Amino acid sequence: MTKAEREALWETRIAEYRMSGQSVREWCAAHEGVSPRQLWYWLRKFKDRNGVTPGKSNRWLPVEISNQSFIEEDHTLLVKIGPANIEVKPGFDPALLSQVVKVLVALC
């Protein structure tokens, strides 16, 4: 496995871990072959690269709901973060959405 492939694998694993809401120990127990030590290593590695602190990436953001219907007939959800708008449609990639939101929160 190349370095880029390994990093992509761990980036996906970290996104799945963060979206799971589980502790490191619980998530690793459910994912055979991944030790808590490995997960913590990669969380620190990506923190250094992205500036996101492990365990503090989940925080509440203000949400404004207008009188407009935010779920349209085709079941598209419109997410607004600062000046950015994201349309989320059925079948979206949760890991990609998580990464995009983190970048926008850091920028906005």
mmCIF file of N, CA and C in Angstrom:
data_model
loop_
_atom_site.group_PDB
_atom_site.id
_atom_site.type_symbol
_atom_site.label_atom_id
_atom_site.label_comp_id
_atom_site.label_asym_id
_atom_site.label_seq_id
_atom_site.Cartn_x
_atom_site.Cartn_y
_atom_site.Cartn_z
ATOM 1 N N MET A 1 0.849 -1.174 0.000
ATOM 2 C CA MET A 1 0.000 0.000 0.000
ATOM 3 C C MET A 1 0.897 1.240 0.000
ATOM 4 N N THR A 2 0.594 2.181 -0.877
ATOM 5 C CA THR A 2 1.397 3.402 -0.940
ATOM 6 C C THR A 2 1.044 4.330 0.216
ATOM 7 N N LYS A 3 1.882 5.317 0.431
ATOM 8 C CA LYS A 3 1.648 6.288 1.497
ATOM 9 C C LYS A 3 0.323 7.018 1.268
ATOM 10 N N ALA A 4 0.059 7.409 0.033
ATOM 11 C CA ALA A 4 -1.188 8.117 -0.287
ATOM 12 C C ALA A 4 -2.405 7.229 -0.047
ATOM 13 N N GLU A 5 -2.293 5.959 -0.399
ATOM 14 C CA GLU A 5 -3.404 5.024 -0.169
ATOM 15 C C GLU A 5 -3.650 4.828 1.322
ATOM 16 N N ARG A 6 -2.574 4.692 2.097
ATOM 17 C CA ARG A 6 -2.698 4.523 3.547
ATOM 18 C C ARG A 6 -3.334 5.763 4.175
ATOM 19 N N GLU A 7 -2.905 6.948 3.753
ATOM 20 C CA GLU A 7 -3.484 8.179 4.292
ATOM 21 C C GLU A 7 -4.959 8.307 3.922
ATOM 22 N N ALA A 8 -5.315 7.937 2.695
ATOM 23 C CA ALA A 8 -6.719 7.989 2.272
ATOM 24 C C ALA A 8 -7.562 7.010 3.095
ATOM 25 N N LEU A 9 -7.018 5.817 3.354
ATOM 26 C CA LEU A 9 -7.722 4.832 4.171
ATOM 27 C C LEU A 9 -7.981 5.378 5.567
ATOM 28 N N TRP A 10 -6.948 5.970 6.163
ATOM 29 C CA TRP A 10 -7.099 6.483 7.522
ATOM 30 C C TRP A 10 -7.971 7.733 7.570
ATOM 31 N N GLU A 11 -7.938 8.520 6.532
ATOM 32 C CA GLU A 11 -8.820 9.684 6.485
ATOM 33 C C GLU A 11 -10.283 9.231 6.485
ATOM 34 N N THR A 12 -10.567 8.181 5.738
ATOM 35 C CA THR A 12 -11.918 7.616 5.711
ATOM 36 C C THR A 12 -12.277 7.027 7.069
ATOM 37 N N ARG A 13 -11.359 6.282 7.668
ATOM 38 C CA ARG A 13 -11.607 5.696 8.988
ATOM 39 C C ARG A 13 -11.876 6.771 10.029
ATOM 40 N N ILE A 14 -11.104 7.837 10.003
ATOM 41 C CA ILE A 14 -11.281 8.908 10.982
ATOM 42 C C ILE A 14 -12.630 9.588 10.792
ATOM 43 N N ALA A 15 -13.020 9.817 9.548
ATOM 44 C CA ALA A 15 -14.335 10.416 9.290
ATOM 45 C C ALA A 15 -15.449 9.506 9.812
ATOM 46 N N GLU A 16 -15.315 8.197 9.580
ATOM 47 C CA GLU A 16 -16.307 7.243 10.086
ATOM 48 C C GLU A 16 -16.336 7.249 11.610
ATOM 49 N N TYR A 17 -15.163 7.280 12.234
ATOM 50 C CA TYR A 17 -15.083 7.319 13.702
ATOM 51 C C TYR A 17 -15.771 8.567 14.241
ATOM 52 N N ARG A 18 -15.461 9.715 13.676
ATOM 53 C CA ARG A 18 -16.044 10.972 14.165
ATOM 54 C C ARG A 18 -17.560 11.003 14.003
ATOM 55 N N MET A 19 -18.058 10.444 12.912
ATOM 56 C CA MET A 19 -19.496 10.452 12.682
ATOM 57 C C MET A 19 -20.219 9.405 13.530
ATOM 58 N N SER A 20 -19.475 8.429 14.074
ATOM 59 C CA SER A 20 -20.101 7.348 14.834
ATOM 60 C C SER A 20 -20.597 7.795 16.206
ATOM 61 N N GLY A 21 -19.941 8.785 16.794
ATOM 62 C CA GLY A 21 -20.303 9.211 18.146
ATOM 63 C C GLY A 21 -19.775 8.261 19.221
ATOM 64 N N GLN A 22 -19.007 7.256 18.829
ATOM 65 C CA GLN A 22 -18.467 6.295 19.775
ATOM 66 C C GLN A 22 -17.141 6.776 20.339
ATOM 67 N N SER A 23 -16.756 6.172 21.460
ATOM 68 C CA SER A 23 -15.423 6.441 21.996
ATOM 69 C C SER A 23 -14.407 5.709 21.121
ATOM 70 N N VAL A 24 -13.138 6.054 21.292
ATOM 71 C CA VAL A 24 -12.079 5.392 20.521
ATOM 72 C C VAL A 24 -12.111 3.890 20.786
ATOM 73 N N ARG A 25 -12.224 3.507 22.047
ATOM 74 C CA ARG A 25 -12.225 2.090 22.411
ATOM 75 C C ARG A 25 -13.415 1.361 21.782
ATOM 76 N N GLU A 26 -14.615 1.953 21.849
ATOM 77 C CA GLU A 26 -15.811 1.319 21.271
ATOM 78 C C GLU A 26 -15.672 1.164 19.760
ATOM 79 N N TRP A 27 -15.212 2.234 19.098
ATOM 80 C CA TRP A 27 -15.102 2.189 17.636
ATOM 81 C C TRP A 27 -14.083 1.137 17.201
ATOM 82 N N CYS A 28 -12.947 1.085 17.882
ATOM 83 C CA CYS A 28 -11.916 0.106 17.517
ATOM 84 C C CYS A 28 -12.384 -1.317 17.766
ATOM 85 N N ALA A 29 -13.169 -1.541 18.825
ATOM 86 C CA ALA A 29 -13.689 -2.880 19.098
ATOM 87 C C ALA A 29 -14.616 -3.334 17.976
ATOM 88 N N ALA A 30 -15.319 -2.395 17.365
ATOM 89 C CA ALA A 30 -16.246 -2.721 16.278
ATOM 90 C C ALA A 30 -15.545 -2.833 14.926
ATOM 91 N N HIS A 31 -14.291 -2.420 14.839
ATOM 92 C CA HIS A 31 -13.547 -2.448 13.582
ATOM 93 C C HIS A 31 -12.286 -3.291 13.772
ATOM 94 N N GLU A 32 -12.418 -4.556 13.449
ATOM 95 C CA GLU A 32 -11.334 -5.519 13.633
ATOM 96 C C GLU A 32 -10.059 -5.060 12.926
ATOM 97 N N GLY A 33 -8.963 -5.202 13.621
ATOM 98 C CA GLY A 33 -7.672 -4.859 13.033
ATOM 99 C C GLY A 33 -7.240 -3.420 13.272
ATOM 100 N N VAL A 34 -8.076 -2.630 13.951
ATOM 101 C CA VAL A 34 -7.710 -1.246 14.252
ATOM 102 C C VAL A 34 -7.583 -1.116 15.765
ATOM 103 N N SER A 35 -6.392 -0.766 16.227
ATOM 104 C CA SER A 35 -6.178 -0.616 17.667
ATOM 105 C C SER A 35 -6.384 0.846 18.070
ATOM 106 N N PRO A 36 -6.764 1.070 19.325
ATOM 107 C CA PRO A 36 -6.905 2.448 19.798
ATOM 108 C C PRO A 36 -5.621 3.256 19.613
ATOM 109 N N ARG A 37 -4.481 2.609 19.791
ATOM 110 C CA ARG A 37 -3.193 3.294 19.625
ATOM 111 C C ARG A 37 -3.029 3.817 18.190
ATOM 112 N N GLN A 38 -3.402 2.968 17.201
ATOM 113 C CA GLN A 38 -3.317 3.391 15.798
ATOM 114 C C GLN A 38 -4.255 4.570 15.532
ATOM 115 N N LEU A 39 -5.487 4.461 16.030
ATOM 116 C CA LEU A 39 -6.457 5.526 15.786
ATOM 117 C C LEU A 39 -5.988 6.838 16.399
ATOM 118 N N TRP A 40 -5.490 6.792 17.635
ATOM 119 C CA TRP A 40 -4.993 8.019 18.257
ATOM 120 C C TRP A 40 -3.806 8.607 17.467
ATOM 121 N N TYR A 41 -2.931 7.749 16.963
ATOM 122 C CA TYR A 41 -1.802 8.220 16.156
ATOM 123 C C TYR A 41 -2.298 9.007 14.949
ATOM 124 N N TRP A 42 -3.262 8.418 14.216
ATOM 125 C CA TRP A 42 -3.751 9.066 13.006
ATOM 126 C C TRP A 42 -4.592 10.295 13.324
ATOM 127 N N LEU A 43 -5.307 10.306 14.435
ATOM 128 C CA LEU A 43 -6.038 11.510 14.844
ATOM 129 C C LEU A 43 -5.055 12.658 15.082
ATOM 130 N N ARG A 44 -3.954 12.361 15.769
ATOM 131 C CA ARG A 44 -2.930 13.394 16.006
ATOM 132 C C ARG A 44 -2.287 13.836 14.698
ATOM 133 N N LYS A 45 -2.003 12.876 13.822
ATOM 134 C CA LYS A 45 -1.354 13.190 12.547
ATOM 135 C C LYS A 45 -2.224 14.142 11.720
ATOM 136 N N PHE A 46 -3.521 13.844 11.622
ATOM 137 C CA PHE A 46 -4.412 14.703 10.851
ATOM 138 C C PHE A 46 -4.690 16.016 11.579
ATOM 139 N N LYS A 47 -4.625 16.023 12.919
ATOM 140 C CA LYS A 47 -4.786 17.272 13.675
ATOM 141 C C LYS A 47 -3.657 18.220 13.303
ATOM 142 N N ASP A 48 -2.437 17.690 13.267
ATOM 143 C CA ASP A 48 -1.289 18.525 12.928
ATOM 144 C C ASP A 48 -1.415 19.082 11.517
ATOM 145 N N ARG A 49 -1.968 18.284 10.621
ATOM 146 C CA ARG A 49 -2.111 18.707 9.229
ATOM 147 C C ARG A 49 -3.280 19.686 9.049
ATOM 148 N N ASN A 50 -4.405 19.394 9.708
ATOM 149 C CA ASN A 50 -5.628 20.173 9.490
ATOM 150 C C ASN A 50 -5.912 21.189 10.580
ATOM 151 N N GLY A 51 -5.179 21.114 11.691
ATOM 152 C CA GLY A 51 -5.433 22.042 12.777
ATOM 153 C C GLY A 51 -6.699 21.737 13.549
ATOM 154 N N VAL A 52 -7.246 20.528 13.443
ATOM 155 C CA VAL A 52 -8.448 20.148 14.168
ATOM 156 C C VAL A 52 -8.031 19.281 15.339
ATOM 157 N N THR A 53 -8.471 19.632 16.533
ATOM 158 C CA THR A 53 -8.104 18.900 17.721
ATOM 159 C C THR A 53 -8.980 17.672 17.875
ATOM 160 N N PRO A 54 -8.402 16.461 18.066
ATOM 161 C CA PRO A 54 -9.215 15.273 18.272
ATOM 162 C C PRO A 54 -10.111 15.457 19.490
ATOM 163 N N GLY A 55 -11.350 15.025 19.377
ATOM 164 C CA GLY A 55 -12.286 15.129 20.481
ATOM 165 C C GLY A 55 -12.968 16.472 20.566
ATOM 166 N N LYS A 56 -12.432 17.495 19.936
ATOM 167 C CA LYS A 56 -13.041 18.813 19.964
ATOM 168 C C LYS A 56 -13.618 19.189 18.610
ATOM 169 N N SER A 57 -13.596 18.246 17.665
ATOM 170 C CA SER A 57 -14.107 18.549 16.338
ATOM 171 C C SER A 57 -15.624 18.571 16.309
ATOM 172 N N ASN A 58 -16.266 17.939 17.307
ATOM 173 C CA ASN A 58 -17.718 17.961 17.383
ATOM 174 C C ASN A 58 -18.122 19.105 18.294
ATOM 175 N N ARG A 59 -18.647 20.141 17.708
ATOM 176 C CA ARG A 59 -19.107 21.266 18.513
ATOM 177 C C ARG A 59 -20.384 21.797 17.902
ATOM 178 N N TRP A 60 -21.157 22.473 18.701
ATOM 179 C CA TRP A 60 -22.433 23.000 18.252
ATOM 180 C C TRP A 60 -22.211 24.255 17.429
ATOM 181 N N LEU A 61 -22.961 24.360 16.361
ATOM 182 C CA LEU A 61 -22.925 25.531 15.518
ATOM 183 C C LEU A 61 -24.310 26.152 15.496
ATOM 184 N N PRO A 62 -24.403 27.475 15.400
ATOM 185 C CA PRO A 62 -25.724 28.089 15.324
ATOM 186 C C PRO A 62 -26.425 27.708 14.019
ATOM 187 N N VAL A 63 -27.713 27.471 14.119
ATOM 188 C CA VAL A 63 -28.508 27.109 12.956
ATOM 189 C C VAL A 63 -29.682 28.074 12.868
ATOM 190 N N GLU A 64 -29.880 28.631 11.694
ATOM 191 C CA GLU A 64 -31.024 29.503 11.468
ATOM 192 C C GLU A 64 -31.989 28.792 10.535
ATOM 193 N N ILE A 65 -33.257 28.745 10.933
ATOM 194 C CA ILE A 65 -34.275 28.131 10.093
ATOM 195 C C ILE A 65 -35.226 29.235 9.668
ATOM 196 N N SER A 66 -35.318 29.427 8.370
ATOM 197 C CA SER A 66 -36.201 30.454 7.852
ATOM 198 C C SER A 66 -37.579 29.858 7.618
ATOM 199 N N ASN A 67 -38.506 30.704 7.229
ATOM 200 C CA ASN A 67 -39.852 30.228 6.930
ATOM 201 C C ASN A 67 -39.879 29.403 5.657
ATOM 202 N N GLN A 68 -38.843 29.524 4.841
ATOM 203 C CA GLN A 68 -38.745 28.724 3.631
ATOM 204 C C GLN A 68 -38.632 27.256 4.003
ATOM 205 N N SER A 69 -39.128 26.416 3.146
ATOM 206 C CA SER A 69 -38.957 24.980 3.350
ATOM 207 C C SER A 69 -37.504 24.644 3.077
ATOM 208 N N PHE A 70 -36.810 24.088 4.076
ATOM 209 C CA PHE A 70 -35.400 23.772 3.868
ATOM 210 C C PHE A 70 -35.219 22.387 3.263
ATOM 211 N N ILE A 71 -36.278 21.597 3.195
ATOM 212 C CA ILE A 71 -36.220 20.331 2.476
ATOM 213 C C ILE A 71 -37.166 20.451 1.302
ATOM 214 N N GLU A 72 -36.597 20.447 0.131
ATOM 215 C CA GLU A 72 -37.394 20.626 -1.076
ATOM 216 C C GLU A 72 -38.046 19.313 -1.468
ATOM 217 N N GLU A 73 -38.865 19.371 -2.490
ATOM 218 C CA GLU A 73 -39.598 18.196 -2.916
ATOM 219 C C GLU A 73 -38.692 17.034 -3.293
ATOM 220 N N ASP A 74 -37.515 17.326 -3.820
ATOM 221 C CA ASP A 74 -36.610 16.232 -4.205
ATOM 222 C C ASP A 74 -35.747 15.791 -3.024
ATOM 223 N N HIS A 75 -36.131 16.198 -1.808
ATOM 224 C CA HIS A 75 -35.449 15.807 -0.567
ATOM 225 C C HIS A 75 -34.015 16.314 -0.508
ATOM 226 N N THR A 76 -33.787 17.504 -1.008
ATOM 227 C CA THR A 76 -32.484 18.148 -0.920
ATOM 228 C C THR A 76 -32.463 18.997 0.344
ATOM 229 N N LEU A 77 -31.411 18.874 1.126
ATOM 230 C CA LEU A 77 -31.235 19.660 2.337
ATOM 231 C C LEU A 77 -30.218 20.750 2.037
ATOM 232 N N LEU A 78 -30.536 21.978 2.389
ATOM 233 C CA LEU A 78 -29.629 23.091 2.177
ATOM 234 C C LEU A 78 -28.973 23.438 3.508
ATOM 235 N N VAL A 79 -27.644 23.312 3.563
ATOM 236 C CA VAL A 79 -26.872 23.613 4.762
ATOM 237 C C VAL A 79 -26.120 24.907 4.511
ATOM 238 N N LYS A 80 -26.296 25.881 5.421
ATOM 239 C CA LYS A 80 -25.602 27.167 5.290
ATOM 240 C C LYS A 80 -24.585 27.292 6.410
ATOM 241 N N ILE A 81 -23.341 27.532 6.021
ATOM 242 C CA ILE A 81 -22.256 27.759 6.978
ATOM 243 C C ILE A 81 -21.601 29.063 6.585
ATOM 244 N N GLY A 82 -21.841 30.102 7.383
ATOM 245 C CA GLY A 82 -21.351 31.421 7.016
ATOM 246 C C GLY A 82 -21.938 31.803 5.670
ATOM 247 N N PRO A 83 -21.125 32.270 4.752
ATOM 248 C CA PRO A 83 -21.636 32.653 3.436
ATOM 249 C C PRO A 83 -21.776 31.467 2.467
ATOM 250 N N ALA A 84 -21.384 30.283 2.895
ATOM 251 C CA ALA A 84 -21.417 29.115 2.005
ATOM 252 C C ALA A 84 -22.735 28.358 2.125
ATOM 253 N N ASN A 85 -23.222 27.835 1.007
ATOM 254 C CA ASN A 85 -24.420 26.997 0.960
ATOM 255 C C ASN A 85 -24.033 25.636 0.398
ATOM 256 N N ILE A 86 -24.510 24.575 1.039
ATOM 257 C CA ILE A 86 -24.236 23.213 0.578
ATOM 258 C C ILE A 86 -25.575 22.506 0.381
ATOM 259 N N GLU A 87 -25.780 21.955 -0.804
ATOM 260 C CA GLU A 87 -26.965 21.150 -1.067
ATOM 261 C C GLU A 87 -26.616 19.694 -0.803
ATOM 262 N N VAL A 88 -27.374 19.062 0.095
ATOM 263 C CA VAL A 88 -27.146 17.661 0.435
ATOM 264 C C VAL A 88 -28.311 16.859 -0.121
ATOM 265 N N LYS A 89 -27.997 15.945 -1.008
ATOM 266 C CA LYS A 89 -29.020 15.133 -1.664
ATOM 267 C C LYS A 89 -28.916 13.685 -1.200
ATOM 268 N N PRO A 90 -29.983 12.911 -1.373
ATOM 269 C CA PRO A 90 -29.922 11.498 -0.992
ATOM 270 C C PRO A 90 -28.739 10.803 -1.679
ATOM 271 N N GLY A 91 -28.066 9.942 -0.925
ATOM 272 C CA GLY A 91 -26.925 9.213 -1.462
ATOM 273 C C GLY A 91 -25.599 9.948 -1.307
ATOM 274 N N PHE A 92 -25.591 11.065 -0.533
ATOM 275 C CA PHE A 92 -24.361 11.831 -0.362
ATOM 276 C C PHE A 92 -23.321 11.022 0.409
ATOM 277 N N ASP A 93 -22.058 11.437 0.307
ATOM 278 C CA ASP A 93 -20.947 10.793 1.009
ATOM 279 C C ASP A 93 -20.758 11.492 2.358
ATOM 280 N N PRO A 94 -21.138 10.849 3.485
ATOM 281 C CA PRO A 94 -21.034 11.495 4.795
ATOM 282 C C PRO A 94 -19.613 11.930 5.149
ATOM 283 N N ALA A 95 -18.626 11.148 4.767
ATOM 284 C CA ALA A 95 -17.238 11.504 5.089
ATOM 285 C C ALA A 95 -16.832 12.779 4.358
ATOM 286 N N LEU A 96 -17.219 12.892 3.096
ATOM 287 C CA LEU A 96 -16.894 14.084 2.324
ATOM 288 C C LEU A 96 -17.610 15.306 2.892
ATOM 289 N N LEU A 97 -18.893 15.163 3.237
ATOM 290 C CA LEU A 97 -19.635 16.280 3.828
ATOM 291 C C LEU A 97 -18.973 16.733 5.128
ATOM 292 N N SER A 98 -18.561 15.787 5.950
ATOM 293 C CA SER A 98 -17.898 16.110 7.208
ATOM 294 C C SER A 98 -16.627 16.917 6.970
ATOM 295 N N GLN A 99 -15.829 16.510 6.001
ATOM 296 C CA GLN A 99 -14.583 17.227 5.690
ATOM 297 C C GLN A 99 -14.871 18.629 5.179
ATOM 298 N N VAL A 100 -15.865 18.772 4.300
ATOM 299 C CA VAL A 100 -16.211 20.076 3.745
ATOM 300 C C VAL A 100 -16.694 21.005 4.849
ATOM 301 N N VAL A 101 -17.551 20.504 5.738
ATOM 302 C CA VAL A 101 -18.074 21.320 6.843
ATOM 303 C C VAL A 101 -16.936 21.783 7.735
ATOM 304 N N LYS A 102 -15.996 20.902 8.056
ATOM 305 C CA LYS A 102 -14.868 21.268 8.922
ATOM 306 C C LYS A 102 -14.044 22.388 8.286
ATOM 307 N N VAL A 103 -13.802 22.296 7.003
ATOM 308 C CA VAL A 103 -13.032 23.332 6.310
ATOM 309 C C VAL A 103 -13.801 24.657 6.339
ATOM 310 N N LEU A 104 -15.090 24.604 6.048
ATOM 311 C CA LEU A 104 -15.886 25.833 6.021
ATOM 312 C C LEU A 104 -15.970 26.474 7.409
ATOM 313 N N VAL A 105 -16.143 25.657 8.443
ATOM 314 C CA VAL A 105 -16.203 26.197 9.801
ATOM 315 C C VAL A 105 -14.890 26.900 10.143
ATOM 316 N N ALA A 106 -13.778 26.306 9.730
ATOM 317 C CA ALA A 106 -12.474 26.918 10.008
ATOM 318 C C ALA A 106 -12.295 28.228 9.236
ATOM 319 N N LEU A 107 -12.864 28.314 8.046
ATOM 320 C CA LEU A 107 -12.697 29.498 7.208
ATOM 321 C C LEU A 107 -13.695 30.615 7.518
ATOM 322 N N CYS A 108 -14.890 30.230 7.948
ATOM 323 C CA CYS A 108 -15.960 31.233 8.121
ATOM 324 C C CYS A 108 -15.933 31.825 9.487
#
